[in-house]
Each structure stands twice: as structure tokens, then as C-alpha cells.
XYZ file of N, CA and C in Angstrom:
747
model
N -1.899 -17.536 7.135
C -2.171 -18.672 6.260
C -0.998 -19.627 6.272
N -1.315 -20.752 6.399
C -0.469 -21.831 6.397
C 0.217 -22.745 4.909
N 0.675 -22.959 4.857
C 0.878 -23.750 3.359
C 0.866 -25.299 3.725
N 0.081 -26.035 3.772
C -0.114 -27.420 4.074
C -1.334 -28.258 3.214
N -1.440 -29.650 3.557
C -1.900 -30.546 3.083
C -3.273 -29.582 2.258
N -3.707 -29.259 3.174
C -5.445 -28.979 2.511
C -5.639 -27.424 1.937
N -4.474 -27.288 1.800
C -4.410 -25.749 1.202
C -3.630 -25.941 -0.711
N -4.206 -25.182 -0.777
C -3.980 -24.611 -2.429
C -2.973 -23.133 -2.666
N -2.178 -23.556 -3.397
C -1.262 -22.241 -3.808
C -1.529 -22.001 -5.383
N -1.881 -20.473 -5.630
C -2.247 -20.441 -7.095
C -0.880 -19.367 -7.534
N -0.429 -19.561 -8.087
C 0.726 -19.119 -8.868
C 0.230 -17.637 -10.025
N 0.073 -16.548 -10.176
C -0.497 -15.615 -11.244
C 0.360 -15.368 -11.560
N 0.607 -15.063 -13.444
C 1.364 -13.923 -13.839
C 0.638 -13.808 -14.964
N 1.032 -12.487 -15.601
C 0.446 -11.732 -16.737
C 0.928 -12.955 -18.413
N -0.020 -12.715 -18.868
C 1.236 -13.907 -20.789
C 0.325 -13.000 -21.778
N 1.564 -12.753 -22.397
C 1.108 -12.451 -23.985
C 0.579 -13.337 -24.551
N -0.344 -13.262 -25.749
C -0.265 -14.808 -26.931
C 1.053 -14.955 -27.079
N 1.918 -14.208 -27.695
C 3.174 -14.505 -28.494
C 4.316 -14.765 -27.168
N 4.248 -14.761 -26.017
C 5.532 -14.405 -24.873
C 5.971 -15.335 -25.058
N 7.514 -15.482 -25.247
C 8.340 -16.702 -24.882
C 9.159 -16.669 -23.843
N 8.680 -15.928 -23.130
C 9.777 -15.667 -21.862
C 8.587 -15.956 -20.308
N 9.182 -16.994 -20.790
C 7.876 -18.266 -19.604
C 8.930 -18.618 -18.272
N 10.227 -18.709 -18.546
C 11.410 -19.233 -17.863
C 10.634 -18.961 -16.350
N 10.841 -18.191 -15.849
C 10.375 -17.747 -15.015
C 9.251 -18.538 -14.133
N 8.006 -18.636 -14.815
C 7.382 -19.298 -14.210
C 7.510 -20.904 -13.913
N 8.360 -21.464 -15.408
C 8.567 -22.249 -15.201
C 9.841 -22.948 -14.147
N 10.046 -21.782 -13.587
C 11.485 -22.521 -12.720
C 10.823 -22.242 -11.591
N 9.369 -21.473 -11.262
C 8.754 -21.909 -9.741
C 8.464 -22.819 -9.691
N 7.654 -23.387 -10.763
C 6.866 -24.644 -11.053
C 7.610 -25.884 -10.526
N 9.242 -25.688 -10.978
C 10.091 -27.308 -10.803
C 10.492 -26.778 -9.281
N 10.732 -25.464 -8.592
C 10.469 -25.551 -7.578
C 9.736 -26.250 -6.083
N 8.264 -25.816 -7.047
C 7.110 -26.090 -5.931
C 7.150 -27.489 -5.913
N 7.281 -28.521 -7.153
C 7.746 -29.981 -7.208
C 8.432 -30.569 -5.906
N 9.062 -29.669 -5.270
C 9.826 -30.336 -4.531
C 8.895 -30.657 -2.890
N 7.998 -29.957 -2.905
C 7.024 -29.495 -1.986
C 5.588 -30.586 -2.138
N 5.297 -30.665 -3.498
C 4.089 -31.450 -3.635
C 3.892 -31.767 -4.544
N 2.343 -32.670 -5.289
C 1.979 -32.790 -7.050
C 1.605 -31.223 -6.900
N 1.634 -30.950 -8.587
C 1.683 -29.860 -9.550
C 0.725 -30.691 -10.753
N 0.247 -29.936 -11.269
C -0.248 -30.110 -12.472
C 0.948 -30.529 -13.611
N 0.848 -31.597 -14.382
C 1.457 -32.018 -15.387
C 2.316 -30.978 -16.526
N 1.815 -30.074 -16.975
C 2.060 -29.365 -18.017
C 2.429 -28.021 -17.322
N 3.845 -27.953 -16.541
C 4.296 -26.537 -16.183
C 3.441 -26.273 -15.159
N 2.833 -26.753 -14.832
C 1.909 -26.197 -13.119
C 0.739 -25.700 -13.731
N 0.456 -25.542 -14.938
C -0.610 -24.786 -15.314
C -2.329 -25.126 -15.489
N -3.058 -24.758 -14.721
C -4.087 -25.142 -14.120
C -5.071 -25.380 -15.832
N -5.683 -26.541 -15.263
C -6.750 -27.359 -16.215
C -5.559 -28.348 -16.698
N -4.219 -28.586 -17.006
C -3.476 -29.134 -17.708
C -3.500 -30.796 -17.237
N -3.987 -31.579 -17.917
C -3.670 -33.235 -17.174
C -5.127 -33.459 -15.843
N -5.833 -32.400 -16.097
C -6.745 -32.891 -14.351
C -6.916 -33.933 -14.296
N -6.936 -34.629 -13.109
C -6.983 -36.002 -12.596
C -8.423 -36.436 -12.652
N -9.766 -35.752 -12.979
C -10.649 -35.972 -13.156
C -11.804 -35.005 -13.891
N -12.286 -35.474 -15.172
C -13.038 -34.713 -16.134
C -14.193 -33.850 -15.081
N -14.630 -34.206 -13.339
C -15.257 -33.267 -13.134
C -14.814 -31.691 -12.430
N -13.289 -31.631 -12.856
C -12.907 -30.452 -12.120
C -12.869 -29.458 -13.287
N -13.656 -28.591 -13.565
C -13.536 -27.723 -14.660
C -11.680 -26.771 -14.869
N -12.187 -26.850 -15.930
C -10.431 -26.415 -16.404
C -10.889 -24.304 -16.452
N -11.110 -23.979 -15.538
C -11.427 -22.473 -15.490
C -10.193 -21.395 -14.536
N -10.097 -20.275 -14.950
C -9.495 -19.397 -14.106
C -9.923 -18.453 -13.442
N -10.178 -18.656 -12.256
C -11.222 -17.309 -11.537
C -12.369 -18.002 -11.305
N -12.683 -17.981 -10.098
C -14.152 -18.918 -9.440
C -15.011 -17.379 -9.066
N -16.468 -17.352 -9.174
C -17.074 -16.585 -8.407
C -17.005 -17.168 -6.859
N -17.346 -16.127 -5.871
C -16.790 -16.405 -4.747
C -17.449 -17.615 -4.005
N -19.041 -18.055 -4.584
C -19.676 -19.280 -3.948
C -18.990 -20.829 -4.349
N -17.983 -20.533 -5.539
C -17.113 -21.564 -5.641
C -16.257 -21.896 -5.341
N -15.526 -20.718 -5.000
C -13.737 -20.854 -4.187
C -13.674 -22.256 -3.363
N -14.678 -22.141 -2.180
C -13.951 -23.345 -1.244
C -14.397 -24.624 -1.578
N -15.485 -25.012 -2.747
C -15.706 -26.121 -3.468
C -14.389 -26.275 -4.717
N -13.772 -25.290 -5.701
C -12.877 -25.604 -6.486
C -11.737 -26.186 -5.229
N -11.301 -25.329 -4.211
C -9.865 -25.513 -3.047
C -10.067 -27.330 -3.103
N -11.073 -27.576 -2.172
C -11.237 -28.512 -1.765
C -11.475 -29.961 -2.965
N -11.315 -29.429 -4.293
C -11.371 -30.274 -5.832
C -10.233 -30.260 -5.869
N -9.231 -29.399 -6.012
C -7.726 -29.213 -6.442
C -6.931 -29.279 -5.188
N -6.889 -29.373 -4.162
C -6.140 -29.605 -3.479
C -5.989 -31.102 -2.485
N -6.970 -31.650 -3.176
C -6.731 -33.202 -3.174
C -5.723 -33.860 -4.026
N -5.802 -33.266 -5.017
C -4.412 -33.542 -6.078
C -3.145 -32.919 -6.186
N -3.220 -31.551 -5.920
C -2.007 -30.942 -6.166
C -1.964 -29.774 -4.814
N -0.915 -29.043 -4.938
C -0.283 -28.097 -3.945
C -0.820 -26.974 -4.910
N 0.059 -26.436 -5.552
C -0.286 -25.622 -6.441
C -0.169 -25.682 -7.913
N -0.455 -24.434 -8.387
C -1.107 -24.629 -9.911
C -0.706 -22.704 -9.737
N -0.759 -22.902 -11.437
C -0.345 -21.513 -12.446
C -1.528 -21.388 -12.766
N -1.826 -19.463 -12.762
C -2.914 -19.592 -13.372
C -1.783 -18.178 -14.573
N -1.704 -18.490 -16.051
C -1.236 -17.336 -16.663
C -2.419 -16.317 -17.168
N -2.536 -15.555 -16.794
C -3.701 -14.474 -17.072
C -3.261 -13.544 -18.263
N -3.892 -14.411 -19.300
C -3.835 -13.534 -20.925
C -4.547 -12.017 -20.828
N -3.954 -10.920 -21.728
C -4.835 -10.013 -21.642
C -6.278 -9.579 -22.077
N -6.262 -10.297 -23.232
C -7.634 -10.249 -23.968
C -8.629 -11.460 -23.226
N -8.638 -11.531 -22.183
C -9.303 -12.991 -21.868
C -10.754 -12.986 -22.340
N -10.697 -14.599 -22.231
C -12.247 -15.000 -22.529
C -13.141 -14.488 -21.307
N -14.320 -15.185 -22.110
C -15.310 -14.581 -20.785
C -14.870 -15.735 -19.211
N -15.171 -15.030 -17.976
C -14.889 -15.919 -16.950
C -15.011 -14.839 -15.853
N -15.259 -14.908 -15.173
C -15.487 -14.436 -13.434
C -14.770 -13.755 -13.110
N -14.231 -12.100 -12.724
C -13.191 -11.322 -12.478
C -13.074 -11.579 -11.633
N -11.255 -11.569 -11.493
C -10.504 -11.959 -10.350
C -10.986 -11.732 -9.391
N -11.699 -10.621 -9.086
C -12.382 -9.867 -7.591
C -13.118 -10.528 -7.267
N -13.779 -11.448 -8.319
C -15.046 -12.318 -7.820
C -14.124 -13.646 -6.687
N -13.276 -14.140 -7.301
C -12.831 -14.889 -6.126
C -12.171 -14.593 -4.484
N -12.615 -15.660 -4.078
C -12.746 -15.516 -2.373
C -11.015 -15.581 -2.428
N -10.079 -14.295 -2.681
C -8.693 -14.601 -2.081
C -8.576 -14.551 -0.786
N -9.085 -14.257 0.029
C -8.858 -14.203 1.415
C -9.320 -15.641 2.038
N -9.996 -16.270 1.672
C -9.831 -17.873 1.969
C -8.841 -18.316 2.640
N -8.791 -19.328 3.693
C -7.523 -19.212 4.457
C -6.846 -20.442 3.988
N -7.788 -21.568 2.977
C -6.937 -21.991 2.498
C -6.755 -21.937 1.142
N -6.991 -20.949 0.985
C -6.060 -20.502 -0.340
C -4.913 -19.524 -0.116
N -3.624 -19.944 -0.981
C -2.335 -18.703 -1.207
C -2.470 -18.715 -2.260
N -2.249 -16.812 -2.534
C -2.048 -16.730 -3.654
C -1.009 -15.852 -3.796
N 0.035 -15.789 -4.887
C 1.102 -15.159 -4.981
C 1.022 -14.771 -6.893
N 1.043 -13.217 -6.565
C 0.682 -12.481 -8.037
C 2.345 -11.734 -8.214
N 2.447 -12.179 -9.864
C 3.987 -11.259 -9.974
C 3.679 -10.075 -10.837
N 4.462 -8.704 -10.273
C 4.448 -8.099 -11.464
C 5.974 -7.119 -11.399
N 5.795 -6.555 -12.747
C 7.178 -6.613 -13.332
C 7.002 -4.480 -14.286
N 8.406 -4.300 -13.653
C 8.056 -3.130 -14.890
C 7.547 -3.597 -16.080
N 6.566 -2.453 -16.676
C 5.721 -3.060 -18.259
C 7.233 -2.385 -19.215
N 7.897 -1.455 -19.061
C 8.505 -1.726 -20.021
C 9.587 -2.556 -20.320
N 10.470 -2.939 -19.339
C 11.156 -4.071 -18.765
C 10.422 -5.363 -19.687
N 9.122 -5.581 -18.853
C 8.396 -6.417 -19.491
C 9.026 -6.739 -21.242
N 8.518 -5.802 -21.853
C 7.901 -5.519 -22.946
C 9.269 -5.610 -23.868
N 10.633 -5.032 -23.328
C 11.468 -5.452 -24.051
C 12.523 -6.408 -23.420
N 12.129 -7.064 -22.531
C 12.987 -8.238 -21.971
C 12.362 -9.314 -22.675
N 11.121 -9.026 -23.680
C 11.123 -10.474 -24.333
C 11.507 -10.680 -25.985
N 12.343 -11.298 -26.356
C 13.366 -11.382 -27.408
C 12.425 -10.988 -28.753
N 11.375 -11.935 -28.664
C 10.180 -12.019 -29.686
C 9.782 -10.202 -29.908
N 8.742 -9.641 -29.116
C 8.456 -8.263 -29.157
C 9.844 -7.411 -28.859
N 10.267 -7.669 -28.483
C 11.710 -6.671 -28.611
C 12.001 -6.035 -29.379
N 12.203 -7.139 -30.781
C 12.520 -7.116 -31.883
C 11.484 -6.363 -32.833
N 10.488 -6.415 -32.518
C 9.553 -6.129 -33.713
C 9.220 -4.577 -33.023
N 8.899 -4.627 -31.560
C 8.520 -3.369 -31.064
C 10.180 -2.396 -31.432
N 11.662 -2.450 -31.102
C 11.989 -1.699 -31.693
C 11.903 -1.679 -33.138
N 11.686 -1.976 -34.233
C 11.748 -1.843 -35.885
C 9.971 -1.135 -35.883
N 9.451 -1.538 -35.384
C 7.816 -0.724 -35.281
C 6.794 -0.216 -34.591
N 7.366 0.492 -33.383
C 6.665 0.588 -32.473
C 5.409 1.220 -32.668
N 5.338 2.119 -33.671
C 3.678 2.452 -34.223
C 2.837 1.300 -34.525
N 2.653 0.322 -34.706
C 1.847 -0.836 -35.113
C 1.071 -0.769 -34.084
N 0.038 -0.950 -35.012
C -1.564 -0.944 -34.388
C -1.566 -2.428 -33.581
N -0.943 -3.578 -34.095
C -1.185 -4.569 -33.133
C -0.492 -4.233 -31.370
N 0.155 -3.548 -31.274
C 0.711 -3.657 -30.079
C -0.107 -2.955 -28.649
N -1.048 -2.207 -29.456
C -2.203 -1.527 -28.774
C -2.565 -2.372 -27.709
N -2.707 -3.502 -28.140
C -3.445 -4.547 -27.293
C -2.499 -5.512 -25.728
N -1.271 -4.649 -26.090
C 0.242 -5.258 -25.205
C 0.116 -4.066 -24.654
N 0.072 -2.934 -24.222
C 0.306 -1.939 -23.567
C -0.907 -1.983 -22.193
N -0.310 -1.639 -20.943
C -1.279 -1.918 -19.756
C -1.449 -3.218 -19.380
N -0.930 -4.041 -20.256
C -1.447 -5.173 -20.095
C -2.131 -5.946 -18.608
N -0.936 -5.620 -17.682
C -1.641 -6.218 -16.227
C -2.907 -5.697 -15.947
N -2.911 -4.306 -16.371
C -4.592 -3.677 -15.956
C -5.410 -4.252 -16.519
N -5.019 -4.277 -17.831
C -6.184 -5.665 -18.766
C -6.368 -6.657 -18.043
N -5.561 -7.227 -17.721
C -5.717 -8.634 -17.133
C -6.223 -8.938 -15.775
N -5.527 -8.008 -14.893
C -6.764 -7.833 -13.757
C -7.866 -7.256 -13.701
N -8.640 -6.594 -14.416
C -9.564 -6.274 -14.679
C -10.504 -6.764 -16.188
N -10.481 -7.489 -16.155
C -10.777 -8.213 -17.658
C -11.945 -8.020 -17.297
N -13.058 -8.224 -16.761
C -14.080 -8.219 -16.471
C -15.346 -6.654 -16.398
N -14.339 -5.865 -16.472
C -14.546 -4.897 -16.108
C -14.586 -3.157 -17.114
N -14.524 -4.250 -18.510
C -14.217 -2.994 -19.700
C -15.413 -1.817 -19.476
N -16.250 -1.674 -18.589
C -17.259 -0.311 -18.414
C -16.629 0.865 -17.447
N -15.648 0.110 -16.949
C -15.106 1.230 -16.014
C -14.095 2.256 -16.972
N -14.101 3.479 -16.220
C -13.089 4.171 -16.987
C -11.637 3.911 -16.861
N -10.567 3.874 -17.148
C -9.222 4.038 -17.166
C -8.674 4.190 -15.332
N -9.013 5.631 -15.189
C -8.874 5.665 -13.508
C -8.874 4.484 -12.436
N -10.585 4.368 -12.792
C -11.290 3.586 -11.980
C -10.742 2.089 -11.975
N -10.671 1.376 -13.491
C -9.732 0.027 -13.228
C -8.394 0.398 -12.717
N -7.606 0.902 -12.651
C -6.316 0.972 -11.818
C -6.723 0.921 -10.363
N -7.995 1.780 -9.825
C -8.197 1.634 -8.491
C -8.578 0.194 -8.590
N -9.350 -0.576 -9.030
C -9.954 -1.766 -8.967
C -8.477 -2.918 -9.249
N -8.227 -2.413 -9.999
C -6.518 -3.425 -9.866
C -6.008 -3.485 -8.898
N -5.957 -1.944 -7.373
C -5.364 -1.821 -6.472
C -5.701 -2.808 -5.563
N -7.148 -2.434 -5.571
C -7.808 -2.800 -4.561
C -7.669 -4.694 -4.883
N -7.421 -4.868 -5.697
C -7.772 -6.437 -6.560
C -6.357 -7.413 -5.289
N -4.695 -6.206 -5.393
C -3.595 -6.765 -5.631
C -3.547 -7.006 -4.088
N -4.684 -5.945 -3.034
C -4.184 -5.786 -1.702
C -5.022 -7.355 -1.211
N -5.400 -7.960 -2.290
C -6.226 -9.399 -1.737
C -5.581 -10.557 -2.018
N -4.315 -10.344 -2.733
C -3.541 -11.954 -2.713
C -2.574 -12.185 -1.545
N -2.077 -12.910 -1.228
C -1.233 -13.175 -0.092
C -0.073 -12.395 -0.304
N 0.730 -12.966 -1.423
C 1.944 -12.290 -1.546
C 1.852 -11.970 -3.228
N 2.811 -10.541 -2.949
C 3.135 -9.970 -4.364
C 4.494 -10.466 -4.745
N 5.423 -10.514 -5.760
C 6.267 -10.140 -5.920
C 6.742 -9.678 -6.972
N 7.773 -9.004 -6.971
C 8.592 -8.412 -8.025
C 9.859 -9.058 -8.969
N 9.388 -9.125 -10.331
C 10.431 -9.776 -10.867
C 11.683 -8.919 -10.889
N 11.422 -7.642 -10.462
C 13.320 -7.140 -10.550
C 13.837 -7.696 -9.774
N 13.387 -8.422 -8.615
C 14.393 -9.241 -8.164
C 13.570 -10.697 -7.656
N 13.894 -11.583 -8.438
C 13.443 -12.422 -8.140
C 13.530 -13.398 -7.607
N 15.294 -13.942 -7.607
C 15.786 -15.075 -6.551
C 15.638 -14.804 -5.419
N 15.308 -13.437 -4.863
C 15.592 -12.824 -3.341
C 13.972 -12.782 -3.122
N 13.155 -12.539 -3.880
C 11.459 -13.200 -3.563
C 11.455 -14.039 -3.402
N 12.026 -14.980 -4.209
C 11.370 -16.439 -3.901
C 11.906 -17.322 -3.058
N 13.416 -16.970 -2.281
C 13.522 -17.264 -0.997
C 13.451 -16.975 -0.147
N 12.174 -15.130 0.191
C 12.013 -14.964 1.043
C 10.695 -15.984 1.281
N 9.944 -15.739 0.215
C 8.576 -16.430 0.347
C 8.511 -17.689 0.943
N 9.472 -18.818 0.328
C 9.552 -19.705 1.149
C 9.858 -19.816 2.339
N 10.623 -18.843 2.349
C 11.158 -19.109 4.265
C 10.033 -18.596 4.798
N 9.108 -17.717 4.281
C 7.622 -17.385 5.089
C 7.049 -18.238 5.204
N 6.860 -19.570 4.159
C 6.056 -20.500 4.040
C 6.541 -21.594 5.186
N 7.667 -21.835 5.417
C 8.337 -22.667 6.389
C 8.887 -23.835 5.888
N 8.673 -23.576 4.233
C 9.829 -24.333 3.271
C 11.175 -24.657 3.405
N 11.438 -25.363 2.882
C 12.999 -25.758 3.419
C 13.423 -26.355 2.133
N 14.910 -26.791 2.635
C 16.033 -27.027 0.885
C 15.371 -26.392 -0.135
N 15.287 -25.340 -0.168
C 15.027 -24.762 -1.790
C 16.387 -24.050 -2.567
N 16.068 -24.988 -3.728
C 17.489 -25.116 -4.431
C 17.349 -24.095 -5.561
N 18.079 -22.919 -5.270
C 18.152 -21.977 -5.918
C 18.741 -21.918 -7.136
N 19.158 -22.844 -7.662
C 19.938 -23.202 -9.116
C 18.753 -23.156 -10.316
N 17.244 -23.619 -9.260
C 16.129 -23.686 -10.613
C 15.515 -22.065 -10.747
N 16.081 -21.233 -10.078
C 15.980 -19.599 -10.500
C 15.759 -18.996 -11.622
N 15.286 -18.496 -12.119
C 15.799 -18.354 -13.760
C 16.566 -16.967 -13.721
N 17.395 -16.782 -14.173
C 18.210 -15.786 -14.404
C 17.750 -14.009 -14.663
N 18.118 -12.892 -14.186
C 17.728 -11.948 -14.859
C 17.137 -11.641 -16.111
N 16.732 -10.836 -17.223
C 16.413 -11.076 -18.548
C 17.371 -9.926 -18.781
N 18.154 -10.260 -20.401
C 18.353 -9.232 -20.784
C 17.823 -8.667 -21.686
N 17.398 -6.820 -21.194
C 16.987 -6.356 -21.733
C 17.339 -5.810 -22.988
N 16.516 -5.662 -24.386
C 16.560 -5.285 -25.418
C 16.483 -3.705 -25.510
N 17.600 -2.954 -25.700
C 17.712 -1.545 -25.805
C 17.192 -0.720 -24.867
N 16.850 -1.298 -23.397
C 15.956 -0.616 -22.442
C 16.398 0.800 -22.100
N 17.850 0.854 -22.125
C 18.576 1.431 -21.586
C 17.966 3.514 -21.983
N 17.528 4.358 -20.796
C 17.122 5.267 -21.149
C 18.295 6.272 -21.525
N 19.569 5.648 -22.067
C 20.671 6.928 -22.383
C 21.366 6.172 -23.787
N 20.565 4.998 -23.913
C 21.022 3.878 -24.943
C 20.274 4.310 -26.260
N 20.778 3.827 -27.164
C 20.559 3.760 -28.653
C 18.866 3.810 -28.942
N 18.383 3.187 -28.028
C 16.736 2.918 -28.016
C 16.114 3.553 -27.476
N 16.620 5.134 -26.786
C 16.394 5.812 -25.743
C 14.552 6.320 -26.251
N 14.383 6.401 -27.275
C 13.058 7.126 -27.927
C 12.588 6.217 -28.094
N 12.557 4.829 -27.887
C 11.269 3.948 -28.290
C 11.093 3.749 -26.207
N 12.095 3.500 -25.264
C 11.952 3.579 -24.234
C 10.884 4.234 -23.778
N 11.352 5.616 -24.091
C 10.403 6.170 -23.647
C 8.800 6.313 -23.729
N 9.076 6.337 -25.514
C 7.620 6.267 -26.197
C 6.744 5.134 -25.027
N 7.412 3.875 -24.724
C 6.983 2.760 -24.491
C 6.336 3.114 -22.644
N 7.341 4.137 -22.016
C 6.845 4.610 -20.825
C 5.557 5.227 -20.982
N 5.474 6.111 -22.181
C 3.960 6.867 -22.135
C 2.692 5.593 -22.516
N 3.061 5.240 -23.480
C 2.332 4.287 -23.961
C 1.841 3.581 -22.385
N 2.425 2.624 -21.406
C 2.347 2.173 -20.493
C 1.720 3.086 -19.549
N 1.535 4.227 -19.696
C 1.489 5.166 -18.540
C 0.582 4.205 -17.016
N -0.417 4.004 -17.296
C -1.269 3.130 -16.528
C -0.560 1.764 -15.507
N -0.121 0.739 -16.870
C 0.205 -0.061 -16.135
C 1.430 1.125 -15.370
N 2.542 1.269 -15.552
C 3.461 1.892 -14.662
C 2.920 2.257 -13.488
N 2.109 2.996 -13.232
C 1.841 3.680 -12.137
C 1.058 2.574 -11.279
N 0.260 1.246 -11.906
C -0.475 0.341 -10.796
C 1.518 0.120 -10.543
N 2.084 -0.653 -11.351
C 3.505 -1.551 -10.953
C 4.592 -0.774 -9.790
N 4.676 0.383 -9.519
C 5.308 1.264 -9.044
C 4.369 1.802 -7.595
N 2.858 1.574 -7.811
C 1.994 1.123 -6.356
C 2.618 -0.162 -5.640
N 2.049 -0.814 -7.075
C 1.938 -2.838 -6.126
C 3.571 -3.048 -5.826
N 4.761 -2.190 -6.474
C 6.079 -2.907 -6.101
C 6.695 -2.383 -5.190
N 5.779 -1.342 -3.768
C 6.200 -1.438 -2.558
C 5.555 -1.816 -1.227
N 4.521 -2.933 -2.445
C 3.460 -3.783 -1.838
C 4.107 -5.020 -1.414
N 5.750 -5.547 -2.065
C 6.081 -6.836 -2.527
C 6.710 -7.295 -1.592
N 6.456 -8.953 -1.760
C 7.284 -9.467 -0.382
C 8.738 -9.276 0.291
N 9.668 -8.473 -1.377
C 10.669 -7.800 -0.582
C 10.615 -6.426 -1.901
N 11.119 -5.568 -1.395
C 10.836 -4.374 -2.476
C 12.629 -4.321 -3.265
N 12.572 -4.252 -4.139
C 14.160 -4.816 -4.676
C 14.691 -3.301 -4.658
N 15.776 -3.458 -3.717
C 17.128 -2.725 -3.145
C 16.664 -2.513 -1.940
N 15.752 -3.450 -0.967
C 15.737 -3.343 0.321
C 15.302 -4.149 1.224
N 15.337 -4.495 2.317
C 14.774 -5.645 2.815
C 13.659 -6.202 2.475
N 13.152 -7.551 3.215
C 11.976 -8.309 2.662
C 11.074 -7.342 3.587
N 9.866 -7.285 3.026
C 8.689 -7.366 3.625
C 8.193 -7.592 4.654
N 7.890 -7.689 5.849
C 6.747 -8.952 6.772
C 7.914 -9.340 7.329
């Protein structure tokens, strides 16, 4: 797959309602700027469309893929799609044509507990309460989210369907290391001057530490996760570089 004029790059990552730890996406976003138009509002797809007939949706069934490509990639390069966990109703990811040749797609994922306490907001509240019934709905989350469509399957079965979901985007990557993804990716793409200053920085983690003060909510937070862990620890030697070793491809 090529990255050019008539091609579309869709950007995925997982969002809480409450996440404030967006940095990330937003420093691909002023990235990809340098490359092409982006959607107005952070890259994030439906935001500003250039015309009321391009529906503001995430996830095409597959007879739409190369009619949406060929809508959105008259205007822009790429676009964010943030995939909430509780989503509305809409077309599971599987339904879209990722193998399209002009579509790229590049999905991130991230340890869930990493996740979960690298963001300042839940950090805080998940260590002072990690029993709270609201958080039920934050645990697994990527499996939620790639499989949103799919609440009849059992537990097992969506993790296989997540697998099978992750081996259909172009590129994976891993936020444990992320400046070293995102200049491998480009140099795959055949990108050039990419100015690594718009990176966003490591996160620091909130009590992650398994010999640290927080060592029992850590963990709790590993069982709790059990699921997502085991897709993230599949898909993160799926990734365009696996972090502590060379790139990929």
C-alpha cells in the first residue's frame, strides 16, 4: 500500500468518556499536517466536513468502504477515528473493507494497565477506589471497542475476533514506545522531514510500579484486565517495531 494522493489514512485508538490523555494522538495529528489536509478538530473524523453529504460515522459496512475512501480522500489524507468503549450503534470494525488498497490503517495499543494508570484523571480515583462499580465499564476496554458489535459472543471468542480484527489493519503500534513507531512508520510510508519534537512524551505512570506502594491495586488491575492483557501482549509482537527490538517489516 502506498500513501498518496487518492489514498486515505485512518488513525485508531481506544478513548475513555473521561480520558485526558489525548497528547498522543494529538501530536500524530500536527504530524500528518505536514503531509496533507486533516480534519479541523485534531484529525478527528466527522469534525468540520467539507460537505453535509459525507456522513460523520465510524466503521463503514464493507459495500461502503471504497465510496466513503473516495468522499474523504478528496479532502483530507487522514483522519482519527477514537473508538469509545460503550459505542453507539454502527457497523463492526470487521465489517469494513481494511484491506482496501487505498486505505491505511494504523491501530495503537497500549498495556491496559499502563493505560489505566498513566491517565492522571482515573489514576487518581482508581487508586482511592478501585472497587467502584463504575470502572467495570474501563476494564478490557480495547476488546470492547473492537468488538462493539459483537456483545453475543462469549469472552474467548471476542478476543479471537479482536485477533483476527488487528491482523487486518496495515500497521499496529505500540505506545511503549512510541517515537521509535512513528518514525519507523513513516520511513515505511516514504515520508520525509518528520519532526520529532511533535512526539508526545512517555506518560508518567501513577503507582504502576509492581514493587511500589500501589503494588495491590497493580495487580488487582492485571486480573481485572485479564482479557484485554492477553489480546495487547498478542497484537504487541504484531507491531511495527516491538519495543526493545528492532522494527518490524
Amino acid at each position: 500500500k502506498q500513501y498518496d494522493n487518492s489514498s486515505l489514512m485512518i488513525f485508531l485508538d481506544v478513548r475513555y468518556e473521561d480520558d485526558d490523555n489525548t497528547k498522543d494522538s494529538l501530536a500524530f495529528c500536527n504530524i500528518m499536517k505536514q503531509y496533507g489536509p486533516v480534519p479541523e478538530s485534531s484529525c478527528v473524523s466527522g469534525s468540520a466536513y467539507p460537505s453535509e453529504s459525507i456522513p460523520n460515522d465510524i466503521a463503514w459496512d464493507k459495500g461502503q468502504t471504497t465510496h466513503r475512501i473516495e468522499q474523504l480522500s478528496a479532502h483530507y489524507r487522514m483522519m482519527s477515528w477514537p473508538l469509545p468503549i460503550t459505542a453507539p450503534q454502527r457497523p463492526a470494525l470487521a465489517a469494513t473493507e481494511w484491506e482496501n488498497p487505498q486505505l491505511l490503517s494504523v491501530m495503537v495499543v497500549e498495556n491496559p494497565v499502563e493505560r489505566l494508570l498513566g491517565n492522571e484523571k482515573l489514576a487518581s480515583k482508581l487508586l482511592s477506589s478501585p472497587n467502584d462499580v463504575e470502572w467495570s465499564t474501563k476494564y478490557n476496554a480495547m476488546l470492547s471497542a473492537l468488538t462493539n458489535s459483537q456483545e453475543d459472543l462469549t469472552i474467548d471468542k471476542q478476543l479471537t475476533e479482536a485477533q483476527e480484527l488487528l491482523k487486518r489493519f496495515t500497521f499496529i503500534i505500540d505506545k511503549g514506545c512510541w517515537d521509535e513507531s512513528i518514525k519507523t512508520l513513516l520511513y515505511r510510508l516514504r515520508l520525509e522531514n518528520y519532526e520529532s519534537n511533535e512526539v508526545a512524551q512517555g506518560r508518567k505512570l501513577a503507582g504502576s510500579s509492581t514493587n511500589g506502594e500501589h503494588a495491590d491495586v497493580y495487580n488487582d488491575l492485571l486480573h481485572r484486565n485479564h482479557w484485554d492483557m492477553q489480546l495487547y501482549e498478542w497484537a504487541k509482537e504484531r507491531c511495527i517495531v516491538v519495543c526493545g527490538s528492532t522494527p518490524n517489516g
